[in-house]
XYZ file of C-alpha atoms in Angstrom:
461
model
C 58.867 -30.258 -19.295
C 58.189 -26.843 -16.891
C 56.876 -25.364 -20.404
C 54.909 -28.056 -21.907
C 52.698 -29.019 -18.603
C 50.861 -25.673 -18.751
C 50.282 -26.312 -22.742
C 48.846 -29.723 -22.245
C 46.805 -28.892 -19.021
C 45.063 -26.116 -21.293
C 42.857 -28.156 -23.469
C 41.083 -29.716 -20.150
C 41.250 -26.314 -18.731
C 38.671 -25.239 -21.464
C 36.373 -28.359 -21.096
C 34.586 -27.184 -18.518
C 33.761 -23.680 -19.666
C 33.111 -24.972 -23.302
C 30.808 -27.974 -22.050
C 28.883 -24.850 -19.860
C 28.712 -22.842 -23.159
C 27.374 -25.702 -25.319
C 24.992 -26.756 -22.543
C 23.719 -22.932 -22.151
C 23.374 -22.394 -26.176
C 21.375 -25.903 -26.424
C 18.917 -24.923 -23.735
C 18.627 -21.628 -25.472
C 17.674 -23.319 -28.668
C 14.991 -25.322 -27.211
C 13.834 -22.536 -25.549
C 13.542 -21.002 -28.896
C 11.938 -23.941 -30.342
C 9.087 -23.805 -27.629
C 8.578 -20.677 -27.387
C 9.542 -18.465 -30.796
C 10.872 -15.566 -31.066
C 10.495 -14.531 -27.644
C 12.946 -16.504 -26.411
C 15.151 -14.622 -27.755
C 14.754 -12.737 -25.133
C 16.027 -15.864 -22.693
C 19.728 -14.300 -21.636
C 18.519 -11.267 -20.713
C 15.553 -12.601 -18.391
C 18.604 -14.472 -16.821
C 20.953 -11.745 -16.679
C 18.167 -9.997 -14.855
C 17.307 -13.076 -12.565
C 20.734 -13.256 -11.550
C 21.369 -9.266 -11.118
C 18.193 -9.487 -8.881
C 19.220 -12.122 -6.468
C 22.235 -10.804 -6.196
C 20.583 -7.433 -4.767
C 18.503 -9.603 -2.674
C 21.585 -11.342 -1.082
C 23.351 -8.249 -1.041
C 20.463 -6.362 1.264
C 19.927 -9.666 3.457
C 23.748 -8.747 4.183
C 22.742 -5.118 5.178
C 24.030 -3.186 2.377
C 22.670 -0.144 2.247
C 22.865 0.459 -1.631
C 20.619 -2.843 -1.905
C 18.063 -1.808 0.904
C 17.596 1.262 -0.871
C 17.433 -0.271 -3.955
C 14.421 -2.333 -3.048
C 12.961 -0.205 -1.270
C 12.325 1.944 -4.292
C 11.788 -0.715 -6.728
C 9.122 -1.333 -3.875
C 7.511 1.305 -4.294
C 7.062 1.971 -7.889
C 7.368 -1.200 -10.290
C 4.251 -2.941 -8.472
C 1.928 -0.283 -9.024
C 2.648 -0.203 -12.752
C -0.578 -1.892 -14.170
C 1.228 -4.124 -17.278
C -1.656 -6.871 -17.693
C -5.416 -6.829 -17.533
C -7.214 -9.091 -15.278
C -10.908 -9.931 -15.189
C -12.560 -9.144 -12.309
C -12.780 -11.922 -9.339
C -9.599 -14.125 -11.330
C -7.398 -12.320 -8.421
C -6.613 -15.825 -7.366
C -5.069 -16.536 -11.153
C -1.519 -16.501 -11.405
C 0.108 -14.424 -14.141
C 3.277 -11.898 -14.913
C 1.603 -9.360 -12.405
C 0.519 -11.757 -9.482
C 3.971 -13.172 -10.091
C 6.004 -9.562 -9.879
C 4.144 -9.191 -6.243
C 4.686 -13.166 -5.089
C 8.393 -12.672 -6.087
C 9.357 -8.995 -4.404
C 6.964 -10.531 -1.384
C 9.487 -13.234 -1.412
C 12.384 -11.182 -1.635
C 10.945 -8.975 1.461
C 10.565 -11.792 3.854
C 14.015 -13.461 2.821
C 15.666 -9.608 3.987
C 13.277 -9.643 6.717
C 14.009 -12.852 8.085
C 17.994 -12.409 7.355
C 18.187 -8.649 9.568
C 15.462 -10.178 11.776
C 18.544 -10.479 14.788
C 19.215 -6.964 13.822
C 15.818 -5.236 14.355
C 14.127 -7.866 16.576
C 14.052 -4.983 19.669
C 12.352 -2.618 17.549
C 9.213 -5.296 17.479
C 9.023 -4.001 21.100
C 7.230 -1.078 19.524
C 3.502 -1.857 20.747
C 2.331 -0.607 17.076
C 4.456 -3.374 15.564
C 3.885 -5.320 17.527
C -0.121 -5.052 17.423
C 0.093 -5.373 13.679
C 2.749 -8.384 13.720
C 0.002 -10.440 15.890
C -2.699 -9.504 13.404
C -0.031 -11.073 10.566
C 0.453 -13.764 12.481
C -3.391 -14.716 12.961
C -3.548 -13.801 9.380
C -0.948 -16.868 8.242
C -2.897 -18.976 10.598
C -6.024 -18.528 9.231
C -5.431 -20.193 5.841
C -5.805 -23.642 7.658
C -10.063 -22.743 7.556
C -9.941 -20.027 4.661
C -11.884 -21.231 1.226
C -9.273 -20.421 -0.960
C -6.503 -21.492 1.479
C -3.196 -20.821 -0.752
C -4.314 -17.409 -1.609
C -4.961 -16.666 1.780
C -1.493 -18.131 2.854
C 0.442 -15.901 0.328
C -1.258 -13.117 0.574
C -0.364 -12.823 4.800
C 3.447 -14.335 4.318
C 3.387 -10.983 2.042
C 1.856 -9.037 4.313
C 4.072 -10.048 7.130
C 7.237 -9.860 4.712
C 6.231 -5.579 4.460
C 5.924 -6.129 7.500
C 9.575 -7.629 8.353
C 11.358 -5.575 5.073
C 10.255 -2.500 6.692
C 11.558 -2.834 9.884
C 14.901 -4.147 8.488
C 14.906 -0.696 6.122
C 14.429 1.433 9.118
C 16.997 -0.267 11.249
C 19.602 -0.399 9.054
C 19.352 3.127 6.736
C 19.744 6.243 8.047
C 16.409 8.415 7.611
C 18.237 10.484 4.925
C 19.412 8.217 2.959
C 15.317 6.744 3.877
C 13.737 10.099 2.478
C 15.984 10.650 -0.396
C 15.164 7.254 -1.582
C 11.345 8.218 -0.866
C 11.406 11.352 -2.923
C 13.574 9.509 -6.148
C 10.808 6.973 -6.001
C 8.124 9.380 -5.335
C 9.540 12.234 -8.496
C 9.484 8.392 -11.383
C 6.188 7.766 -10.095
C 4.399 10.791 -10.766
C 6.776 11.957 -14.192
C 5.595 8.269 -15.281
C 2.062 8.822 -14.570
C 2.193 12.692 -16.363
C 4.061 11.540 -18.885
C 1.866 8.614 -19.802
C -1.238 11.152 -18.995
C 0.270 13.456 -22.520
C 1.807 10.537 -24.364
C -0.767 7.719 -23.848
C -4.316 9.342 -23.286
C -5.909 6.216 -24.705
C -4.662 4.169 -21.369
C -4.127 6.530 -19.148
C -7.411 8.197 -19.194
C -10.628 6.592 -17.914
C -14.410 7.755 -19.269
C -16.614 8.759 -15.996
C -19.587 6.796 -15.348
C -23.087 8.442 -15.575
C -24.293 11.363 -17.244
C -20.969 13.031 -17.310
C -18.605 12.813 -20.206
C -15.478 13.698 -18.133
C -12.276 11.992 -18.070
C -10.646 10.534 -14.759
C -6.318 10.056 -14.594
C -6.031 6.335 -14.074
C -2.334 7.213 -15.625
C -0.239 3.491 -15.409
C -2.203 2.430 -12.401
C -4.765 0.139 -12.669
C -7.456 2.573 -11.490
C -8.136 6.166 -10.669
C -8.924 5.414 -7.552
C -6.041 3.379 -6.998
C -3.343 6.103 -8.666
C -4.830 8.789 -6.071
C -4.336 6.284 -2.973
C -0.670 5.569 -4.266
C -0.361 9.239 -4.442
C -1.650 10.164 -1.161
C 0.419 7.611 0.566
C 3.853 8.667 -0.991
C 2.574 12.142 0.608
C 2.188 10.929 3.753
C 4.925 8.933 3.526
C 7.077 12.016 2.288
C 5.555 15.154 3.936
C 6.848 14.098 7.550
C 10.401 13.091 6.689
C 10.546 16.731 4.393
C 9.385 19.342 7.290
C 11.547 16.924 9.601
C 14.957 17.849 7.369
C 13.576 20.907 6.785
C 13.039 20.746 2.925
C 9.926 22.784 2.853
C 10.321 23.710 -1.164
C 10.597 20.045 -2.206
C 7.829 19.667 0.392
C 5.658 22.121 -1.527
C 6.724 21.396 -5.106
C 5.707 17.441 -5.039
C 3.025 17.295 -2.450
C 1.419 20.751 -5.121
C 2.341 17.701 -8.144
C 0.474 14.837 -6.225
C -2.523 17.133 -5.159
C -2.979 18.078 -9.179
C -2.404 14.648 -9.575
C -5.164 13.402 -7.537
C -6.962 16.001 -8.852
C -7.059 14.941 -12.195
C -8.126 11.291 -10.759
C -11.416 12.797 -9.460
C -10.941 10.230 -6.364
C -13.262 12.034 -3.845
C -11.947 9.387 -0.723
C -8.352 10.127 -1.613
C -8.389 14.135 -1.880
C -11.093 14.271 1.179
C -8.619 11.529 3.224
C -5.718 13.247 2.478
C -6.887 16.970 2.766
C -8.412 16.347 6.600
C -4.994 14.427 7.454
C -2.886 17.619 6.260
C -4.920 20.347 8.263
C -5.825 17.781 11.414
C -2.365 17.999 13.197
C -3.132 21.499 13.404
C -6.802 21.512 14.779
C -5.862 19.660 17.301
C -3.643 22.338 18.920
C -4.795 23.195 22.154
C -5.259 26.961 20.580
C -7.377 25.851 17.842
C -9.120 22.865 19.336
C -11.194 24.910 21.884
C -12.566 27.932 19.715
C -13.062 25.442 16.980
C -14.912 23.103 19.025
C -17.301 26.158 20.647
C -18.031 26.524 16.826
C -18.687 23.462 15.971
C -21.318 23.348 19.040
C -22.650 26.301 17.531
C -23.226 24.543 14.181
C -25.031 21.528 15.286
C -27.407 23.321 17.577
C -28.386 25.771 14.881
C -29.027 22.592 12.606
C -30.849 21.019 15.596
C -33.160 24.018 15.828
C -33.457 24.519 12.001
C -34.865 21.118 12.073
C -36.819 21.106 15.588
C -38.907 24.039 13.611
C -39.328 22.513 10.046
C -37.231 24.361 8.164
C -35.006 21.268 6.719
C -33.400 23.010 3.434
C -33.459 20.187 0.153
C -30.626 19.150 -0.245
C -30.892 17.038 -3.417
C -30.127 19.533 -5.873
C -26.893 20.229 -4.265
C -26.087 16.318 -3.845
C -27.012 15.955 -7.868
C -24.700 17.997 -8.475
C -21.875 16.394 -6.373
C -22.268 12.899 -7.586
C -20.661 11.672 -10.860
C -24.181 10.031 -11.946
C -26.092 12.900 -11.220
C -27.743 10.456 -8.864
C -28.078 12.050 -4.995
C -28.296 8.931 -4.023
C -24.538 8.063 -5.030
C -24.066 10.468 -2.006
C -26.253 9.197 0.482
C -25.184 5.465 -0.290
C -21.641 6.059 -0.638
C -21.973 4.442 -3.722
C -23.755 1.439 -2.234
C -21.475 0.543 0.049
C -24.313 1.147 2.544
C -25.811 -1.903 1.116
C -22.829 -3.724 0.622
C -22.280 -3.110 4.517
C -25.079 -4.960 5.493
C -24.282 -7.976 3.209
C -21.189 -8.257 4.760
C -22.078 -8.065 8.669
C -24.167 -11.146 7.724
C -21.389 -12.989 6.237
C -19.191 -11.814 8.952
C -21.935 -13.105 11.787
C -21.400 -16.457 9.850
C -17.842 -16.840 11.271
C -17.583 -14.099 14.065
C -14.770 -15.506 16.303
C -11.883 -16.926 13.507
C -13.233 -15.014 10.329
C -13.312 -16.660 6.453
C -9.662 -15.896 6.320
C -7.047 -13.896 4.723
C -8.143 -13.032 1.570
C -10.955 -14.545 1.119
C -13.253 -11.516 1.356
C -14.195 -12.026 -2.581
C -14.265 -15.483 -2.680
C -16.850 -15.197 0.551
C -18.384 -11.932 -0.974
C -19.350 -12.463 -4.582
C -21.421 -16.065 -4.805
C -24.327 -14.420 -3.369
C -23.976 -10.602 -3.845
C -26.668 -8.731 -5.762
C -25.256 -5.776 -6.497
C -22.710 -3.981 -8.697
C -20.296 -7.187 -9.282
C -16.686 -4.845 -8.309
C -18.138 -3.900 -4.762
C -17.490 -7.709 -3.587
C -13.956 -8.175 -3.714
C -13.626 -6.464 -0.450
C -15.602 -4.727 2.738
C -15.088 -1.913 1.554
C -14.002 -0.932 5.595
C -11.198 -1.258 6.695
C -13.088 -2.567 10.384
C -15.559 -4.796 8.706
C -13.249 -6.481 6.219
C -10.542 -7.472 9.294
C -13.697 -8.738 10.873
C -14.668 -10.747 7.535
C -11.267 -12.157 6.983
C -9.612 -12.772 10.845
C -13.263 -12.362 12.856
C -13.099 -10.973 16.360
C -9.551 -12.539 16.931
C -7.751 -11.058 14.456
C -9.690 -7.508 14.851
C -8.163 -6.855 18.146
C -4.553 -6.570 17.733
C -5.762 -5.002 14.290
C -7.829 -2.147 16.379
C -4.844 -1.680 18.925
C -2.612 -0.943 16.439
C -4.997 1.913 15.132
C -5.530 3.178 18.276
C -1.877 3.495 19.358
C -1.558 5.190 16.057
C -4.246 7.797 16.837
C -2.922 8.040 20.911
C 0.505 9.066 19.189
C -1.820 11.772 16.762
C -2.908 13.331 19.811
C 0.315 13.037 22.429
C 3.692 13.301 19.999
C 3.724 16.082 18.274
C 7.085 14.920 16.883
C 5.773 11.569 15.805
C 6.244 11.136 12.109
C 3.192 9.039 12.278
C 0.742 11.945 12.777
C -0.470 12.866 9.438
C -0.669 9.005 8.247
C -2.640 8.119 11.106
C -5.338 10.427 10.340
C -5.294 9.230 6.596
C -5.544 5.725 7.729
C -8.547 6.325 9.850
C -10.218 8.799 7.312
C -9.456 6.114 4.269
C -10.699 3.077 6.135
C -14.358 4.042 6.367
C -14.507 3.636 2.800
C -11.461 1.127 1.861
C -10.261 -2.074 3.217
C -6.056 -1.152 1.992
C -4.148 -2.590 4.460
C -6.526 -5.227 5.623
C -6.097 -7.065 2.554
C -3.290 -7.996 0.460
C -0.238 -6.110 0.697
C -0.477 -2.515 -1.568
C 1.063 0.611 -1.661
C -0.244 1.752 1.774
C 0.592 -1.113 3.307
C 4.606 -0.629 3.058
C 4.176 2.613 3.614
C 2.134 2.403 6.898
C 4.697 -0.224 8.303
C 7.594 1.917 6.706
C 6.665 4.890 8.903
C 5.652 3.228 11.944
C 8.917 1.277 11.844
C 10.838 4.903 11.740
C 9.067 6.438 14.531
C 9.937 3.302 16.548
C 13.680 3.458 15.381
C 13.448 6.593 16.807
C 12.190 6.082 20.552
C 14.585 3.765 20.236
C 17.768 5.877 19.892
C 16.153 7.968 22.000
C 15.435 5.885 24.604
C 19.304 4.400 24.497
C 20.148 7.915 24.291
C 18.589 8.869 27.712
């Protein structure tokens, strides 16, 4: 009888794993009775599901290998523009929106799971400045038009937020800046390679008179590629000259600046240039012969002008703008215009803002101009006002200002050079006051590993 229990038990042994099976295969049929021949595709979108919460459970643990691991899928996969979108449908939900709504998800879930973990690092007053701005963001979808668009968009925010933080906490900075540079090297061999192999995408015709051709690569825009660019450099530079690595430094910040380059995007290079040479002007040794000549400058202009001799400039300014147009220059390419539009709408609701997100919902009904220049401020100072009104614009200006008091006090802050970028970029560009982008993780990235570090420091002392 000891041999023949095991024989009979087998049968119901199997039942189980055969009833699974037989359920799995029918749902797979009617999957490919629905959909075609796509679904053939079924076990390996599940095979992926399943590999992908398993990373995400594995970094709300604290592994490392996971952390990383997100971190650099982070940073590359959701700037790979996969599926066209008209303009103003950002509220429509499809593959790309998704991609975003589930990594923002898997943020906060890390976030919220190393929250115990990292919770004294939110002591930071930069952190803490920005977390109160995310906070008032999340609030503000109770009075925003488009409420559930405003709502996701700051839970993603604040899950950067949060995922950052966690990353900082618990990976060492190497194994932080090796991860940077992997992701940073895909990003740009994907956008050269897809610059020789698929110039019909990759390259985008110049407006106006011109016939050249800008590097929009496997971005969504030109302008876009040379913002991700710039902030993997800033992102990057720091952490390099901080271990040292001055040849990697030179080799992929020389890639990114040929790179942005070949995007023509004026506000990136310009940005990016100033925030590379700035820690350096504002040496002590520099500052004061620089500033003599800078005096120098505007009172020859002020006399130049005092006695009529006012040089045109238009020919020069022509020649600088992609239409041909000096006006492009001395509009900023209407955003002068759009400016004014938008202090109105912001006088509308000055103390609680339109909310989150809503700056093209607000924006677009009645603007006259160019239809793209309404999905956002294009400030960084006038959209927070837009979206979060005077409330939500403090904490948001304290946490710029700490940034720039650390620019011009810690020379050993890895902050320095993104600070100045930040500043430089937001004249122009709304970034991180809108929906989570590249910039956005990598601002909070940085600023989380500068306070990891006055905190070691601090326990150190």
């Amino acid at each position: 009888m000891t041999t023949a229990e095991p024989l009979a038990q087998t049968p119901q042994s199997l039942t189980s794993p055969i009833a699974l099976s037989a359920l799995i295969a029918l749902v797979w049929l009617a999957v490919l009775s629905a959909v075609g021949p796509a679904g053939y595709l079924a076990p390996f979108a599940l095979l992926i599901a399943a590999g992908g919460v398993w990373i995400v459970a594995c970094a709300a643990r604290g592994k490392s290998w996971a952390l990383a691991g997100m971190l650099g899928f982070a940073m590359v996969v959701p700037n790979i523009y996969f599926q066209r979108q008209e303009l103003h449908e950002t509220v429509s939900f499809n593959a790309q929106n998704g991609l975003k709504l589930v990594l923002w998800a898997a943020m906060g879930l890390v976030g919220l799971a190393r929250l115990p973990r990292f919770w004294p690092l939110l002591n930071d007053r930069a952190l803490m400045a920005v977390g109160l701005f995310a906070l008032i963001a999340i609030a503000s979808a109770l009075w925003s038009p488009v409420p559930v668009y405003s709502a996701i968009g700051a839970m993603g925010f604040l899950a950067a937020l949060l995922f950052a933080c966690a990353v900082a906490t618990e990976l060492s900075e190497g194994v932080v800046y090796r991860t940077i540079v992997i992701s940073f090297v895909i990003y740009l061999a994907l956008n050269i390679a897809a610059a020789f192999a698929l110039p019909d995408i990759a390259w985008l015709a110049s407006y106006g008179e011109s016939d050249s051709q800008r590097l929009q690569g496997i971005s969504s825009h030109p302008n876009i590629l040379g913002k991700e660019i710039a902030s993997f450099i800033c992102l990057f530079l720091p952490l390099a000259l901080a271990y040292g690595k001055r040849r990697t430094a030179l080799a992929l910040v020389s890639l990114g600046f040929g790179v942005i380059l070949a995007t023509q995007s004026r506000t990136s290079l310009g940005a990016l240039a100033i925030a590379l040479v700035l820690p350096f002007l504002i040496r002590p040794q520099v500052a004061r012969p620089l500033g003599w000549a800078l005096v120098a400058v505007i009172g020859a202009a002020s006399l130049a002008i005092a006695i009529g001799f006012v040089p045109d400039l238009r020919p020069l300014l022509d020649g600088a703008s992609r239409s041909s147009d000096a006006s492009e220059i001395l509009t900023l390419t209407g955003r002068t215009e759009l400016w004014g539009f938008v202090w109105d709408k912001i006088l509308e609701a000055p103390v609680l803002g339109h909310g989150f997100g809503a700056a093209d919902a607000v924006l677009s009904p009645q603007w006259w101009g160019a239809p793209d220049a309404s999905v956002g401020a294009h400030n960084t100072w006038l959209q927070s006002l837009l979206i979060v009104g005077v409330v939500g614009t403090i904490p948001f200006v304290c946490f710029h200002v700490e940034l720039i008091r650390r620019c011009f006090t810690d020379r050993r802050s890895l902050t320095r050079m993104l600070a100045s970028y930040l500043i430089i970029l937001g004249f122009t560009e709304v970034e991180i006051a809108a929906h989570p982008v590249m910039l956005t993780l990598t601002t909070f990235l940085i600023v989380a590993l500068d306070a990891q570090r006055n905190r070691k420091a601090a326990e150190r002392s």
